[in-house]
């Protein structure tokens, strides 16, 4: 990430909207903006295989569900946040990962410019690739500030997206079990 360019971009932006980058309240804003970007876009520097420890030879073969994982992402169309909750389930096939690593996976893909659909399928695809499970289910519920703040229709609505693989796709019972876990 190029910190100097982030700072000058922020100053240029402040001027472009008609404000004065030198006034008291704004004089440290480019610095703060650059610092915030390090967190907001930290996902670009992370790869799922780097943070996910996979345990082999596990006998557990029931569904594992982690729900209500808070996430914050940035809409790639407006560079404005969208945020909400992710619910993730999978049925292992010999490999599992530490439970705390699942929110980490969400973090890796959400801390970038994104759209909700792609974010959902990237999480599902990388869990699928890393664990080769019997199946994965990912559901994201999010509010988009670009819709809410600009006053476009569906202002306060929650956008839901899902991505399923393997048995979550082919087996109706598995899919409904996943949904029951989430609704609980
Ligand atoms: Zn948007």
Coordinates of N, CA, C and O in Angstrom, one line a residue, residues 6-155:
X6 N -1.8 7.7 -0.9 CA -3.1 7.8 -0.2 C -3.3 9.1 0.4 O -4.4 9.7 0.4
X7 N -2.3 9.7 1.0 CA -2.4 11.0 1.7 C -2.7 12.1 0.6 O -3.6 12.9 0.9
X8 N -2.0 12.1 -0.5 CA -2.2 13.1 -1.5 C -3.6 13.0 -2.1 O -4.3 13.9 -2.5
X9 N -4.0 11.7 -2.3 CA -5.3 11.5 -2.8 C -6.4 12.0 -1.9 O -7.4 12.6 -2.3
X10 N -6.2 11.9 -0.6 CA -7.2 12.4 0.4 C -7.2 13.9 0.3 O -8.3 14.5 0.4
X11 N -6.1 14.5 0.3 CA -6.0 16.0 0.2 C -6.8 16.5 -1.1 O -7.6 17.4 -1.0
X12 N -6.4 15.8 -2.2 CA -7.1 16.2 -3.5 C -8.6 16.0 -3.4 O -9.4 16.9 -3.9
X13 N -9.0 15.0 -2.7 CA -10.4 14.7 -2.5 C -11.1 15.8 -1.7 O -12.1 16.4 -2.1
X14 N -10.5 16.2 -0.6 CA -11.0 17.3 0.2 C -11.2 18.6 -0.5 O -12.2 19.3 -0.4
X15 N -10.2 18.9 -1.4 CA -10.3 20.1 -2.2 C -11.4 19.9 -3.2 O -12.1 20.9 -3.5
X16 N -11.4 18.7 -3.8 CA -12.4 18.5 -4.9 C -13.9 18.7 -4.5 O -14.7 19.1 -5.3
X17 N -14.2 18.4 -3.2 CA -15.6 18.5 -2.8 C -15.8 20.0 -2.3 O -16.9 20.3 -1.9
X18 N -14.8 20.8 -2.4 CA -15.0 22.2 -2.0 C -14.6 22.5 -0.6 O -15.0 23.6 -0.1
X19 N -14.0 21.6 0.1 CA -13.6 22.0 1.5 C -12.1 22.4 1.5 O -11.4 22.4 0.4
X20 N -11.6 22.8 2.6 CA -10.3 23.4 2.7 C -9.4 22.4 3.5 O -9.6 22.3 4.7
X21 N -8.5 21.7 2.8 CA -7.7 20.7 3.5 C -6.8 21.2 4.6 O -6.3 20.5 5.4
X22 N -6.7 22.6 4.6 CA -5.8 23.2 5.6 C -6.5 23.6 6.9 O -5.9 24.1 7.8
X23 N -7.8 23.6 6.9 CA -8.5 24.0 8.1 C -8.3 23.0 9.2 O -8.0 21.8 9.0
X24 N -8.4 23.6 10.4 CA -8.1 22.8 11.7 C -8.5 21.4 11.7 O -7.7 20.4 11.8
X25 N -9.8 21.2 11.5 CA -10.4 19.8 11.6 C -9.9 18.8 10.5 O -10.0 17.6 10.7
X26 N -9.4 19.3 9.4 CA -9.0 18.5 8.3 C -7.5 18.3 8.2 O -7.1 17.5 7.4
X27 N -6.8 19.0 9.0 CA -5.3 19.0 8.6 C -4.7 17.7 8.9 O -3.7 17.3 8.2
X28 N -5.2 16.9 9.8 CA -4.6 15.5 10.0 C -5.4 14.4 9.2 O -5.1 13.2 9.4
X29 N -6.5 14.9 8.5 CA -7.3 13.9 7.9 C -6.6 13.0 6.9 O -6.8 11.8 6.9
X30 N -5.8 13.5 6.0 CA -5.1 12.6 5.1 C -4.3 11.5 5.8 O -4.3 10.4 5.4
X31 N -3.6 11.9 6.9 CA -2.9 10.9 7.6 C -3.8 9.8 8.2 O -3.5 8.7 8.1
X32 N -4.9 10.3 8.8 CA -5.8 9.4 9.4 C -6.5 8.5 8.3 O -6.7 7.3 8.6
X33 N -6.7 9.1 7.2 CA -7.3 8.3 6.1 C -6.4 7.2 5.7 O -6.8 6.0 5.5
X34 N -5.1 7.5 5.5 CA -4.1 6.5 5.1 C -4.0 5.4 6.2 O -3.9 4.2 5.8
X35 N -4.1 5.8 7.5 CA -4.0 4.8 8.5 C -5.3 3.9 8.5 O -5.2 2.6 8.6
X36 N -6.4 4.5 8.3 CA -7.7 3.7 8.2 C -7.6 2.7 7.0 O -8.1 1.6 7.1
X37 N -7.0 3.2 5.9 CA -7.0 2.3 4.7 C -6.2 1.0 5.0 O -6.5 0.0 4.5
X38 N -5.2 1.2 5.8 CA -4.4 0.0 6.2 C -5.3 -1.1 6.7 O -5.0 -2.3 6.5
X39 N -6.2 -0.8 7.6 CA -7.1 -1.8 8.1 C -8.2 -2.1 7.1 O -8.5 -3.3 6.9
X40 N -8.8 -1.1 6.5 CA -10.0 -1.4 5.6 C -9.6 -2.2 4.4 O -10.5 -2.9 3.9
X41 N -8.4 -2.1 4.0 CA -8.0 -2.8 2.8 C -6.9 -3.9 3.1 O -6.1 -4.2 2.2
X42 N -6.8 -4.3 4.3 CA -5.7 -5.2 4.7 C -5.9 -6.6 4.0 O -4.9 -7.4 4.0
X43 N -7.0 -6.9 3.5 CA -7.2 -8.2 2.9 C -6.4 -8.4 1.6 O -6.1 -9.6 1.3
X44 N -6.0 -7.3 1.0 CA -5.2 -7.5 -0.3 C -3.9 -8.2 0.1 O -3.3 -8.9 -0.8
X45 N -3.3 -8.0 1.3 CA -2.0 -8.5 1.6 C -2.1 -9.9 2.2 O -1.1 -10.5 2.6
X46 N -3.4 -10.5 2.3 CA -3.5 -11.8 3.0 C -4.0 -12.8 2.1 O -4.8 -12.6 1.2
X47 N -3.5 -14.0 2.3 CA -4.0 -15.2 1.5 C -4.6 -16.2 2.5 O -4.0 -16.4 3.5
X48 N -5.7 -16.9 2.1 CA -6.3 -17.8 3.0 C -5.4 -18.9 3.5 O -5.4 -19.3 4.7
X49 N -4.6 -19.4 2.6 CA -3.7 -20.5 3.0 C -2.6 -20.1 4.0 O -2.1 -20.9 4.7
X50 N -2.4 -18.8 4.1 CA -1.4 -18.3 5.1 C -1.9 -18.3 6.5 O -1.2 -18.5 7.5
X51 N -3.2 -18.1 6.7 CA -3.7 -18.0 8.0 C -4.5 -19.2 8.5 O -4.9 -19.3 9.7
X52 N -4.8 -20.1 7.6 CA -5.7 -21.2 8.0 C -4.8 -22.4 8.2 O -4.2 -22.9 7.4
X53 N -4.9 -22.9 9.5 CA -4.2 -24.1 9.8 C -5.3 -25.2 9.7 O -6.3 -25.2 10.2
X54 N -4.9 -26.2 8.9 CA -5.8 -27.3 8.6 C -5.4 -28.5 9.4 O -4.2 -28.9 9.5
X55 N -6.3 -29.1 10.1 CA -6.0 -30.3 10.9 C -6.5 -31.5 10.1 O -7.7 -31.6 9.7
X56 N -5.6 -32.4 9.8 CA -5.9 -33.6 9.1 C -6.4 -34.8 10.0 O -6.3 -34.7 11.2
X57 N -6.9 -35.8 9.3 CA -7.3 -37.0 10.0 C -8.3 -36.8 11.1 O -8.2 -37.5 12.2
X58 N -9.2 -35.9 10.9 CA -10.2 -35.7 12.0 C -11.4 -36.6 11.7 O -11.8 -36.8 10.5
X59 N -11.9 -37.2 12.7 CA -13.1 -38.1 12.5 C -14.4 -37.4 12.5 O -15.4 -38.0 12.2
X60 N -14.4 -36.2 13.0 CA -15.7 -35.5 13.1 C -16.3 -35.3 11.7 O -15.7 -34.7 10.8
X61 N -17.6 -35.7 11.6 CA -18.1 -35.6 10.2 C -19.5 -35.0 10.2 O -20.3 -35.2 9.3
X62 N -19.9 -34.3 11.3 CA -21.2 -33.6 11.3 C -21.0 -32.2 10.9 O -19.8 -31.7 10.8
X63 N -22.1 -31.5 10.7 CA -22.0 -30.1 10.2 C -21.4 -29.2 11.3 O -21.7 -29.3 12.5
X64 N -20.5 -28.3 10.9 CA -19.9 -27.3 11.8 C -20.4 -25.9 11.3 O -20.3 -25.6 10.1
X65 N -21.0 -25.2 12.2 CA -21.6 -23.9 11.8 C -21.1 -22.8 12.7 O -21.1 -22.9 13.9
X66 N -20.6 -21.7 12.1 CA -20.3 -20.5 12.8 C -21.2 -19.4 12.3 O -21.1 -19.1 11.1
X67 N -22.0 -18.8 13.2 CA -22.9 -17.8 12.6 C -22.7 -16.5 13.3 O -21.9 -16.4 14.3
X68 N -23.3 -15.5 12.7 CA -23.2 -14.1 13.2 C -21.8 -13.6 13.3 O -21.4 -12.9 14.2
X69 N -21.0 -13.9 12.2 CA -19.7 -13.3 12.1 C -19.8 -11.9 11.6 O -20.2 -11.7 10.4
X70 N -19.4 -10.9 12.4 CA -19.5 -9.5 12.0 C -18.5 -9.2 10.9 O -17.4 -9.6 11.0
X71 N -18.9 -8.5 9.8 CA -17.9 -8.1 8.8 C -18.2 -6.7 8.3 O -19.3 -6.2 8.4
X72 N -17.1 -6.1 7.9 CA -17.2 -4.8 7.3 C -16.4 -4.8 6.0 O -15.3 -5.3 5.9
X73 N -17.1 -4.4 4.9 CA -16.4 -4.3 3.6 C -16.7 -3.0 2.9 O -17.4 -2.2 3.4
X74 N -16.0 -2.8 1.8 CA -16.2 -1.6 1.0 C -16.8 -1.9 -0.4 O -16.2 -2.6 -1.1
X75 N -17.9 -1.2 -0.7 CA -18.5 -1.4 -2.0 C -17.6 -0.9 -3.1 O -17.2 0.2 -3.0
X76 N -17.3 -1.8 -4.1 CA -16.4 -1.3 -5.1 C -17.0 -0.3 -6.1 O -16.2 0.3 -6.8
X77 N -18.3 -0.2 -6.1 CA -18.9 0.8 -7.0 C -18.8 2.2 -6.4 O -18.8 3.1 -7.2
X78 N -18.9 2.3 -5.1 CA -19.0 3.7 -4.5 C -17.9 4.0 -3.5 O -17.8 5.1 -3.0
X79 N -17.1 3.0 -3.2 CA -16.1 3.1 -2.1 C -16.8 3.6 -0.8 O -16.3 4.5 -0.2
X80 N -17.9 3.0 -0.5 CA -18.7 3.3 0.7 C -18.9 1.9 1.4 O -19.1 0.9 0.7
X81 N -18.9 1.9 2.7 CA -19.0 0.6 3.4 C -20.3 -0.2 3.2 O -21.4 0.4 3.0
X82 N -20.2 -1.5 3.2 CA -21.4 -2.3 3.4 C -20.9 -3.3 4.5 O -19.7 -3.6 4.6
X83 N -21.9 -3.7 5.4 CA -21.5 -4.5 6.6 C -22.6 -5.3 7.0 O -23.8 -5.0 6.8
X84 N -22.3 -6.3 7.8 CA -23.4 -7.2 8.3 C -22.8 -8.4 8.9 O -21.8 -8.4 9.6
X85 N -23.5 -9.5 8.7 CA -23.2 -10.8 9.3 C -23.0 -11.9 8.3 O -23.7 -12.0 7.4
X86 N -22.0 -12.7 8.6 CA -21.8 -13.9 7.8 C -22.1 -15.2 8.6 O -21.8 -15.2 9.8
X87 N -22.7 -16.1 7.9 CA -23.0 -17.4 8.6 C -22.4 -18.5 7.7 O -22.6 -18.5 6.5
X88 N -21.6 -19.3 8.3 CA -20.8 -20.3 7.5 C -20.9 -21.7 8.1 O -20.8 -21.9 9.3
X89 N -21.2 -22.6 7.2 CA -21.3 -24.0 7.7 C -20.5 -24.9 6.7 O -20.4 -24.6 5.5
X90 N -20.0 -26.0 7.3 CA -19.4 -27.0 6.4 C -19.5 -28.4 7.0 O -19.6 -28.5 8.2
X91 N -19.4 -29.4 6.2 CA -19.3 -30.8 6.7 C -18.0 -31.3 6.2 O -17.7 -31.5 5.1
X92 N -17.1 -31.6 7.2 CA -15.7 -32.0 6.9 C -15.6 -33.4 6.3 O -16.5 -34.2 6.4
X93 N -14.5 -33.6 5.6 CA -14.3 -34.9 5.0 C -12.8 -35.2 5.3 O -12.0 -35.3 4.5
X94 N -12.5 -35.3 6.7 CA -11.2 -35.6 7.1 C -10.3 -34.4 7.5 O -9.4 -34.5 8.2
X95 N -10.7 -33.2 7.1 CA -10.0 -32.0 7.4 C -10.9 -31.0 8.1 O -12.0 -30.7 7.6
X96 N -10.4 -30.4 9.2 CA -11.1 -29.3 9.8 C -10.2 -28.1 10.0 O -9.0 -28.3 10.0
X97 N -10.7 -27.0 10.3 CA -9.9 -25.8 10.7 C -10.3 -25.3 12.0 O -11.4 -25.5 12.5
X98 N -9.4 -24.6 12.7 CA -9.7 -24.0 14.0 C -10.9 -23.1 13.8 O -11.0 -22.3 12.8
X99 N -11.9 -23.1 14.8 CA -13.1 -22.3 14.6 C -12.8 -20.8 14.5 O -13.5 -20.1 13.8
X100 N -11.8 -20.3 15.2 CA -11.5 -18.9 15.1 C -10.9 -18.5 13.7 O -10.8 -17.3 13.4
X101 N -10.5 -19.5 12.9 CA -10.0 -19.2 11.6 C -11.1 -18.9 10.6 O -10.8 -18.3 9.6
X102 N -12.3 -19.3 10.9 CA -13.4 -19.0 10.0 C -13.7 -17.5 9.9 O -13.8 -17.0 8.8
X103 N -13.9 -16.8 11.0 CA -14.0 -15.3 10.9 C -12.8 -14.7 10.2 O -13.0 -13.7 9.5
X104 N -11.7 -15.3 10.4 CA -10.4 -14.8 9.8 C -10.6 -14.8 8.2 O -10.1 -13.9 7.5
X105 N -11.1 -15.9 7.8 CA -11.4 -16.1 6.4 C -12.3 -15.0 5.8 O -12.1 -14.4 4.7
X106 N -13.3 -14.7 6.6 CA -14.3 -13.6 6.2 C -13.5 -12.3 6.1 O -13.7 -11.5 5.2
X107 N -12.6 -12.1 7.1 CA -11.8 -10.8 7.1 C -10.9 -10.7 5.9 O -10.8 -9.6 5.3
X108 N -10.3 -11.7 5.5 CA -9.4 -11.7 4.3 C -10.1 -11.2 3.1 O -9.6 -10.4 2.3
X109 N -11.3 -11.7 2.9 CA -12.0 -11.3 1.6 C -12.9 -10.0 1.8 O -13.2 -9.3 0.8
X110 N -13.2 -9.7 3.0 CA -14.1 -8.5 3.2 C -13.2 -7.2 3.3 O -13.7 -6.1 2.9
X111 N -12.0 -7.3 3.7 CA -11.2 -6.1 3.8 C -10.5 -5.7 2.5 O -9.3 -5.7 2.3
X112 N -11.4 -5.6 1.5 CA -11.0 -5.2 0.1 C -12.2 -4.4 -0.5 O -13.3 -4.4 0.1
X113 N -12.0 -3.9 -1.7 CA -13.1 -3.4 -2.4 C -13.9 -4.6 -2.9 O -13.3 -5.5 -3.5
X114 N -15.2 -4.7 -2.7 CA -15.9 -5.9 -3.0 C -17.3 -5.6 -3.5 O -17.8 -4.5 -3.4
X115 N -17.9 -6.6 -4.0 CA -19.4 -6.6 -4.1 C -19.8 -7.8 -3.3 O -19.1 -8.8 -3.1
X116 N -21.0 -7.8 -2.7 CA -21.5 -8.8 -1.8 C -21.5 -10.2 -2.4 O -21.2 -11.2 -1.7
X117 N -21.9 -10.3 -3.6 CA -22.0 -11.6 -4.3 C -20.6 -12.2 -4.4 O -20.5 -13.4 -4.1
X118 N -19.6 -11.5 -4.8 CA -18.3 -12.0 -5.0 C -17.7 -12.4 -3.6 O -17.1 -13.5 -3.5
X119 N -17.9 -11.5 -2.6 CA -17.4 -11.8 -1.3 C -18.0 -13.2 -0.8 O -17.2 -14.0 -0.3
X120 N -19.3 -13.4 -1.0 CA -19.9 -14.6 -0.6 C -19.3 -15.8 -1.3 O -18.9 -16.8 -0.6
X121 N -19.1 -15.8 -2.6 CA -18.6 -16.9 -3.3 C -17.1 -17.2 -3.1 O -16.7 -18.3 -3.1
X122 N -16.4 -16.1 -2.9 CA -14.9 -16.3 -2.6 C -14.7 -17.0 -1.2 O -13.8 -17.8 -1.1
X123 N -15.5 -16.7 -0.2 CA -15.4 -17.3 1.1 C -15.7 -18.8 0.9 O -15.0 -19.7 1.4
X124 N -16.8 -19.1 0.2 CA -17.2 -20.5 0.0 C -16.2 -21.2 -0.8 O -15.8 -22.4 -0.4
X125 N -15.7 -20.6 -1.9 CA -14.7 -21.3 -2.8 C -13.4 -21.6 -2.0 O -12.8 -22.7 -2.2
X126 N -12.9 -20.7 -1.2 CA -11.6 -20.9 -0.6 C -11.7 -22.0 0.5 O -10.8 -22.8 0.7
X127 N -12.9 -22.0 1.3 CA -13.0 -23.0 2.3 C -13.1 -24.4 1.5 O -12.6 -25.4 2.0
X128 N -13.8 -24.4 0.4 CA -13.9 -25.6 -0.4 C -12.6 -26.1 -0.9 O -12.3 -27.3 -0.8
X129 N -11.8 -25.2 -1.4 CA -10.4 -25.6 -1.9 C -9.5 -26.1 -0.8 O -8.8 -27.0 -0.9
X130 N -9.5 -25.3 0.4 CA -8.6 -25.7 1.4 C -9.0 -27.0 2.2 O -8.1 -27.7 2.6
X131 N -10.3 -27.2 2.4 CA -10.7 -28.3 3.3 C -11.2 -29.5 2.5 O -11.3 -30.6 3.0
X132 N -11.5 -29.3 1.2 CA -12.1 -30.3 0.4 C -13.2 -31.1 1.2 O -13.1 -32.3 1.4
X133 N -14.1 -30.3 1.8 CA -15.1 -30.9 2.6 C -16.2 -31.5 1.8 O -16.2 -31.5 0.6
X134 N -17.2 -32.1 2.5 CA -18.3 -32.7 1.7 C -19.2 -31.6 1.2 O -19.9 -31.8 0.2
X135 N -19.1 -30.4 1.8 CA -19.8 -29.3 1.3 C -19.7 -28.1 2.2 O -19.3 -28.2 3.4
X136 N -19.9 -26.9 1.6 CA -19.9 -25.6 2.3 C -21.1 -24.8 2.1 O -21.6 -24.8 0.9
X137 N -21.6 -24.1 3.1 CA -22.7 -23.1 2.9 C -22.3 -21.8 3.5 O -21.8 -21.7 4.6
X138 N -22.5 -20.7 2.7 CA -22.1 -19.4 3.2 C -23.3 -18.5 2.9 O -23.8 -18.4 1.8
X139 N -23.8 -17.8 4.0 CA -24.8 -16.8 3.8 C -24.4 -15.5 4.4 O -23.8 -15.4 5.5
X140 N -24.6 -14.4 3.6 CA -24.2 -13.1 4.1 C -25.4 -12.2 4.1 O -26.2 -12.2 3.1
X141 N -25.6 -11.5 5.2 CA -26.7 -10.5 5.3 C -26.0 -9.2 5.5 O -25.2 -9.0 6.5
X142 N -26.3 -8.2 4.7 CA -25.6 -6.9 4.8 C -26.5 -5.7 4.5 O -27.4 -5.8 3.7
X143 N -26.1 -4.6 5.1 CA -26.7 -3.3 4.8 C -25.6 -2.5 4.0 O -24.4 -2.6 4.4
X144 N -26.1 -1.8 3.0 CA -25.2 -1.1 2.1 C -25.4 0.4 2.3 O -26.4 0.9 2.0
X145 N -24.4 1.0 2.9 CA -24.5 2.5 3.1 C -24.6 3.3 1.8 O -25.2 4.3 1.8
X146 N -24.1 2.7 0.7 CA -24.2 3.4 -0.6 C -25.7 3.5 -1.0 O -26.1 4.4 -1.6
X147 N -26.5 2.5 -0.6 CA -27.9 2.6 -0.9 C -28.6 3.4 0.2 O -29.4 4.3 -0.2
X148 N -28.3 3.2 1.5 CA -29.0 3.9 2.5 C -28.7 5.4 2.5 O -29.6 6.2 2.6
X149 N -27.4 5.8 2.4 CA -27.0 7.2 2.6 C -27.4 8.0 1.3 O -27.7 9.2 1.4
X150 N -27.4 7.4 0.2 CA -27.8 8.1 -1.0 C -29.3 8.2 -1.2 O -29.8 8.8 -2.2
X151 N -30.0 7.4 -0.4 CA -31.5 7.5 -0.4 C -32.1 6.8 -1.6 O -33.2 7.1 -2.1
X152 N -31.4 5.8 -2.1 CA -32.0 5.0 -3.2 C -33.0 4.0 -2.6 O -33.0 3.8 -1.4
X153 N -33.9 3.5 -3.5 CA -34.9 2.6 -3.0 C -34.3 1.5 -2.1 O -33.1 1.2 -2.2
X154 N -35.1 0.8 -1.4 CA -34.7 -0.3 -0.5 C -33.7 0.2 0.5 O -32.8 -0.5 0.9
X155 N -33.9 1.4 0.9 CA -32.9 2.1 1.8 C -32.5 1.3 3.0 O -31.3 1.2 3.3

